[in-house]
Coordinates of C-alpha atoms in Angstrom, one line a residue:
Chain A
M1382 CA 19.5 17.6 -2.6
T1383 CA 16.2 17.8 -4.5
L1384 CA 16.4 17.6 -8.2
S1385 CA 14.4 20.2 -10.2
L1386 CA 11.1 18.7 -11.5
Q1387 CA 11.1 21.3 -14.2
S1388 CA 14.0 19.7 -16.0
A1389 CA 12.6 16.1 -15.7
P1390 CA 11.3 14.5 -18.9
R1391 CA 7.7 13.5 -18.7
L1392 CA 6.0 10.1 -18.5
H1393 CA 2.6 9.5 -20.1
G1394 CA 1.1 6.6 -18.2
V1395 CA 1.7 2.9 -18.1
D1396 CA 2.8 1.0 -21.2
H1397 CA 3.0 -2.4 -19.6
T1398 CA 3.8 -4.2 -16.4
A1399 CA 5.2 -7.7 -16.6
R1400 CA 5.7 -10.7 -14.4
P1401 CA 6.8 -14.3 -14.9
T1402 CA 4.4 -17.2 -15.0
W1403 CA 4.8 -20.9 -14.9
K1404 CA 1.1 -21.5 -15.5
L1405 CA 0.7 -20.7 -19.2
R1406 CA -2.7 -22.1 -19.9
E1407 CA -4.2 -20.9 -16.6
T1408 CA -2.8 -17.4 -17.1
V1409 CA -4.1 -17.1 -20.7
H1410 CA -7.5 -18.4 -19.6
F1411 CA -7.7 -16.0 -16.7
Y1412 CA -6.7 -12.8 -18.4
R1413 CA -8.2 -13.5 -21.9
D1414 CA -11.3 -15.5 -21.0
I1415 CA -12.3 -14.7 -17.4
L1416 CA -11.3 -11.0 -17.4
G1417 CA -11.9 -10.6 -21.1
L1418 CA -8.7 -8.7 -21.8
P1419 CA -7.7 -9.1 -25.5
L1420 CA -4.5 -10.9 -26.1
V1421 CA -2.8 -8.3 -28.4
H1422 CA 0.8 -9.2 -28.8
A1423 CA 3.2 -12.1 -28.2
I1424 CA 7.0 -12.3 -28.6
T1425 CA 8.8 -15.7 -28.8
A1426 CA 12.5 -15.7 -28.7
K1427 CA 15.6 -17.9 -28.3
G1428 CA 16.8 -16.5 -25.0
W1429 CA 17.9 -12.9 -25.4
G1430 CA 21.0 -14.2 -27.1
R1431 CA 22.5 -14.3 -23.6
E1432 CA 24.1 -17.7 -23.7
K1433 CA 26.4 -17.1 -20.8
E1434 CA 23.4 -16.6 -18.5
E1435 CA 21.8 -19.7 -19.9
H1436 CA 18.8 -17.5 -20.5
A1437 CA 15.8 -19.8 -21.3
D1438 CA 13.9 -19.6 -24.5
F1439 CA 10.6 -17.8 -23.7
L1440 CA 7.3 -16.3 -24.6
H1441 CA 6.4 -12.7 -23.7
F1442 CA 2.7 -12.0 -24.2
F1443 CA 0.5 -9.0 -23.6
F1444 CA -3.1 -8.4 -22.7
D1445 CA -4.9 -5.1 -23.3
S1446 CA -5.8 -3.5 -20.0
G1447 CA -7.2 -0.3 -21.5
N1448 CA -6.0 3.2 -22.1
E1449 CA -3.2 1.9 -24.3
S1450 CA -1.7 -0.1 -21.4
T1451 CA -1.1 -3.8 -21.3
I1452 CA -0.3 -6.4 -18.6
A1453 CA 2.4 -8.8 -19.8
F1454 CA 3.9 -12.2 -18.8
F1455 CA 7.0 -14.1 -19.4
Y1456 CA 6.9 -17.8 -19.8
Y1457 CA 10.4 -19.4 -19.6
I1458 CA 10.2 -22.7 -21.4
G1459 CA 11.4 -25.7 -19.6
T1460 CA 12.2 -23.9 -16.3
Q1461 CA 11.0 -24.4 -12.8
Q1462 CA 9.7 -21.6 -10.7
P1463 CA 12.5 -20.5 -8.4
P1464 CA 11.4 -20.5 -4.7
E1465 CA 12.1 -16.8 -4.4
L1466 CA 9.6 -16.0 -7.1
V1467 CA 6.7 -17.9 -5.5
V1468 CA 4.3 -15.2 -4.2
P1469 CA 4.5 -15.3 -0.4
R1470 CA 1.3 -15.4 1.7
G1471 CA 0.6 -12.4 3.8
Y1472 CA 0.1 -8.7 3.4
M1473 CA 3.6 -7.6 2.6
A1474 CA 3.7 -9.5 -0.7
M1475 CA 0.4 -7.9 -1.6
A1476 CA 2.1 -4.6 -1.8
N1477 CA 3.4 -5.8 -5.2
H1478 CA 0.2 -5.5 -7.2
T1479 CA -1.5 -4.1 -10.3
A1480 CA -4.4 -1.8 -9.8
W1481 CA -6.6 -1.0 -12.9
R1482 CA -8.9 2.0 -13.2
V1483 CA -12.6 2.0 -14.0
E1484 CA -14.6 5.1 -14.4
S1485 CA -17.7 4.6 -12.3
E1486 CA -19.3 2.7 -9.4
T1487 CA -21.4 0.9 -12.0
E1488 CA -18.3 -0.4 -13.7
L1489 CA -16.7 -1.4 -10.4
L1490 CA -19.8 -3.4 -9.4
A1491 CA -20.0 -5.0 -12.9
W1492 CA -16.4 -6.2 -12.5
Q1493 CA -17.2 -7.6 -9.0
K1494 CA -20.2 -9.5 -10.4
R1495 CA -18.3 -10.8 -13.4
L1496 CA -15.5 -12.1 -11.2
E1497 CA -18.0 -13.7 -8.8
D1498 CA -19.9 -15.3 -11.7
Q1499 CA -16.7 -16.7 -13.1
G1500 CA -15.8 -18.3 -9.7
V1501 CA -13.1 -15.8 -8.8
R1502 CA -12.9 -14.9 -5.1
V1503 CA -13.2 -11.2 -4.9
S1504 CA -13.4 -8.8 -2.0
Q1505 CA -16.1 -6.5 -1.1
S1506 CA -15.4 -3.0 -2.2
V1507 CA -13.2 -0.9 0.1
T1508 CA -13.4 2.9 0.2
H1509 CA -10.0 4.5 0.8
E1510 CA -9.3 8.2 0.9
V1511 CA -9.5 8.8 -2.9
I1512 CA -10.4 5.5 -4.5
E1513 CA -12.8 2.6 -4.0
S1514 CA -11.3 -0.8 -4.8
I1515 CA -12.0 -4.5 -5.1
Y1516 CA -9.3 -7.1 -4.7
F1517 CA -8.6 -10.5 -6.2
R1518 CA -5.8 -12.8 -7.3
D1519 CA -4.8 -14.4 -10.6
P1520 CA -3.8 -18.1 -11.0
N1521 CA -0.2 -17.2 -10.2
F1522 CA -1.4 -15.7 -6.9
Y1523 CA -0.5 -12.2 -8.1
P1524 CA -2.7 -9.6 -6.3
L1525 CA -4.9 -7.5 -8.6
E1526 CA -7.1 -4.5 -7.8
I1527 CA -9.7 -2.6 -9.7
A1528 CA -10.4 0.9 -8.5
R1529 CA -12.5 3.9 -9.2
T1530 CA -11.4 7.4 -8.4
L1531 CA -13.6 9.1 -5.8
R1532 CA -12.0 12.5 -6.3
D1533 CA -9.1 14.0 -8.0
V1534 CA -6.0 14.5 -6.0
E1535 CA -5.2 18.2 -5.8
T1536 CA -2.4 20.5 -4.7
P1537 CA -3.1 20.1 -0.9
D1538 CA -2.8 16.4 -1.3
A1539 CA 0.6 16.7 -3.0
V1540 CA 1.8 19.2 -0.4
D1541 CA 0.7 16.9 2.4
A1542 CA 2.4 13.9 0.7
G1543 CA 5.6 15.9 0.6
L1544 CA 5.4 16.8 4.3
T1545 CA 4.7 13.1 5.1
L1546 CA 7.5 11.7 3.2
E1547 CA 10.0 14.4 4.3
T1548 CA 9.1 13.6 7.9
A1549 CA 9.3 9.9 7.3
M1550 CA 12.7 10.1 5.6
R1551 CA 14.1 12.1 8.6
L1552 CA 12.7 9.5 11.0
E1553 CA 14.2 6.7 8.9
D1554 CA 17.6 8.4 9.1
T1555 CA 17.5 8.2 12.9
G1556 CA 17.3 4.4 12.9
R1557 CA 15.0 4.7 15.9
W1558 CA 11.6 4.9 14.1
S1559 CA 9.2 2.2 15.1
N1560 CA 5.6 3.3 14.7
I1561 CA 3.1 5.6 13.0
E1562 CA 2.4 7.8 16.1
Q1563 CA 6.0 9.0 15.9
L1564 CA 5.5 10.0 12.3
W1565 CA 2.3 11.9 13.1
R1566 CA 3.9 13.7 16.0
A1567 CA 7.0 14.6 14.1
K1568 CA 4.9 15.7 11.1
A1569 CA 2.9 18.1 13.1
E1570 CA 6.0 20.3 13.4
H1571 CA 6.4 20.4 9.7
V1572 CA 2.7 21.3 9.3
I1573 CA 3.0 24.1 11.8
A1574 CA 6.0 25.5 9.8
H1575 CA 4.0 25.1 6.6
Q1576 CA 1.0 27.0 8.1
E1577 CA 3.3 29.8 9.1
L1578 CA 4.4 30.1 5.5
H1579 CA 0.8 29.8 4.2
P1580 CA -1.4 31.7 6.6
A1581 CA -4.4 32.0 4.1
Chain B
M800 CA -0.8 23.2 22.2
T801 CA -2.6 19.8 22.1
G802 CA -4.6 18.5 19.2
F803 CA -4.3 17.2 15.7
F804 CA -4.2 18.5 12.2
V805 CA -6.7 17.5 9.5
L806 CA -6.1 18.1 5.8
D807 CA -9.1 20.1 4.4
V808 CA -10.4 17.3 2.1
P809 CA -13.8 15.8 2.0
E810 CA -13.0 12.3 3.4
F811 CA -11.7 13.7 6.7
A812 CA -14.5 16.3 7.2
P813 CA -16.6 13.9 9.3
L814 CA -13.7 13.6 11.7
V815 CA -13.7 17.3 12.2
A816 CA -17.5 17.4 12.6
A817 CA -17.4 14.6 15.3
A818 CA -14.6 16.3 17.2
R819 CA -16.3 19.6 17.1
R820 CA -19.2 18.2 19.3
A821 CA -16.9 17.8 22.3
P822 CA -17.1 20.7 24.7
N823 CA -13.3 21.0 25.2
V824 CA -12.5 21.2 21.4
T825 CA -11.7 24.3 19.4
V826 CA -11.6 23.8 15.6
H827 CA -9.3 26.4 14.1
P828 CA -9.9 27.9 10.6
V829 CA -8.1 26.3 7.6
R830 CA -4.5 27.6 7.2
G831 CA -2.4 26.2 4.4
S832 CA -5.0 23.6 3.7
Y833 CA -4.9 22.2 7.3
R834 CA -7.2 22.7 10.2
F835 CA -6.0 22.3 13.8
V836 CA -8.4 20.5 16.1
E837 CA -7.3 21.7 19.5
F838 CA -8.5 20.2 22.8
D839 CA -7.9 20.7 26.5
G840 CA -6.9 17.7 28.6
A841 CA -8.1 14.6 26.8
L842 CA -10.3 13.8 23.8
D843 CA -12.2 10.7 22.9
I844 CA -13.7 10.2 19.4
R845 CA -15.9 7.2 18.6
R846 CA -15.6 5.9 15.1
S847 CA -19.4 5.5 15.0
D848 CA -19.7 9.3 15.5
T849 CA -17.6 9.9 12.4
G850 CA -19.1 7.4 10.0
L851 CA -15.6 6.7 8.7
N852 CA -14.8 3.2 7.5
E853 CA -11.8 1.5 8.9
A854 CA -9.6 2.2 5.8
V855 CA -9.9 5.9 6.4
W856 CA -10.3 5.9 10.2
F857 CA -7.0 4.3 10.9
G858 CA -5.3 7.0 8.9
C859 CA -7.2 9.9 10.4
L860 CA -4.2 11.4 12.2
T861 CA -2.1 11.5 9.1
A862 CA -1.9 15.3 9.0
G863 CA -0.1 15.5 12.3
L864 CA -0.5 15.0 16.0
C865 CA 0.3 17.3 19.0
G866 CA -0.4 14.8 21.7
K867 CA -0.3 11.1 22.6
I868 CA -2.5 8.2 21.6
V869 CA -3.8 6.2 24.5
R870 CA -6.3 4.2 22.6
F871 CA -6.8 3.7 18.8
D872 CA -8.9 0.8 17.7
A873 CA -11.9 0.3 15.4
E874 CA -14.2 1.8 18.0
Q875 CA -12.4 4.7 19.5
L876 CA -9.6 7.1 19.3
S877 CA -8.4 8.6 22.7
L878 CA -5.8 11.3 22.9
I879 CA -4.1 13.2 25.7
A880 CA -1.4 15.9 26.1
T881 CA 2.2 14.8 26.3
N882 CA 5.7 16.1 26.9
E883 CA 7.3 12.9 26.0
P884 CA 9.9 13.0 23.2
V885 CA 8.8 11.8 19.8
L886 CA 11.5 9.1 19.6
P887 CA 13.0 7.0 22.4
L888 CA 16.4 8.4 23.5

């Protein structure tokens, strides 16, 4: 059952994203000094009043990442990083990342140069379908990305995304889906049906 | 019907242009924002003929495939016709 989008309340962009850190000084240095993001807000609190959970006292602090968004961190005083929150090596953990937007190739190259000048390992730019990106990591090993938009996504992109995901969910339901060729072949049937409905 | 679909967006246009050069290829008009690139028998496309970088190249069949992949690496995409089921039985 698909819920009507017309009745859904709207979102208006990112307020903040947040992750835990056990490297307070290095994190402040990286985001405030190396990236140059202003430290704009900090909360300090005695747990959340959740004594039964033994919730640690903590700091929650925010760096301005533009367009009224912030990137935030929690620092839990006197705690050790649980093993399950250590960022694993490998590509799968990189899926959990923050990507910031810049408005031009000039800005993207300026960020690449700034990072390199500050001794941060940064990738060459990669051109994807609709964005061009550079990649790097913070002192917590959290993956970061800075991207510029190459073109706006338009209605055909959204229609295509819908067909892709509808196909993929049906394949997932079979329990026998193992590779992308299966998706591409199954999707073709959806595209043919779509074309029959939209001959122009 | 053997071939692949291509969404009518700029980043995949070089793929259509490269495929069009093959003698056994028919590029159909855009319908519902998709082109169908039809071929007889088999089709090889070299990445160097498309100018696509790897990030786009390895997603170039994302609009749908009526056929089977026999080679898909950084250098070349090779497709043939197939009657095999999409999923293993």
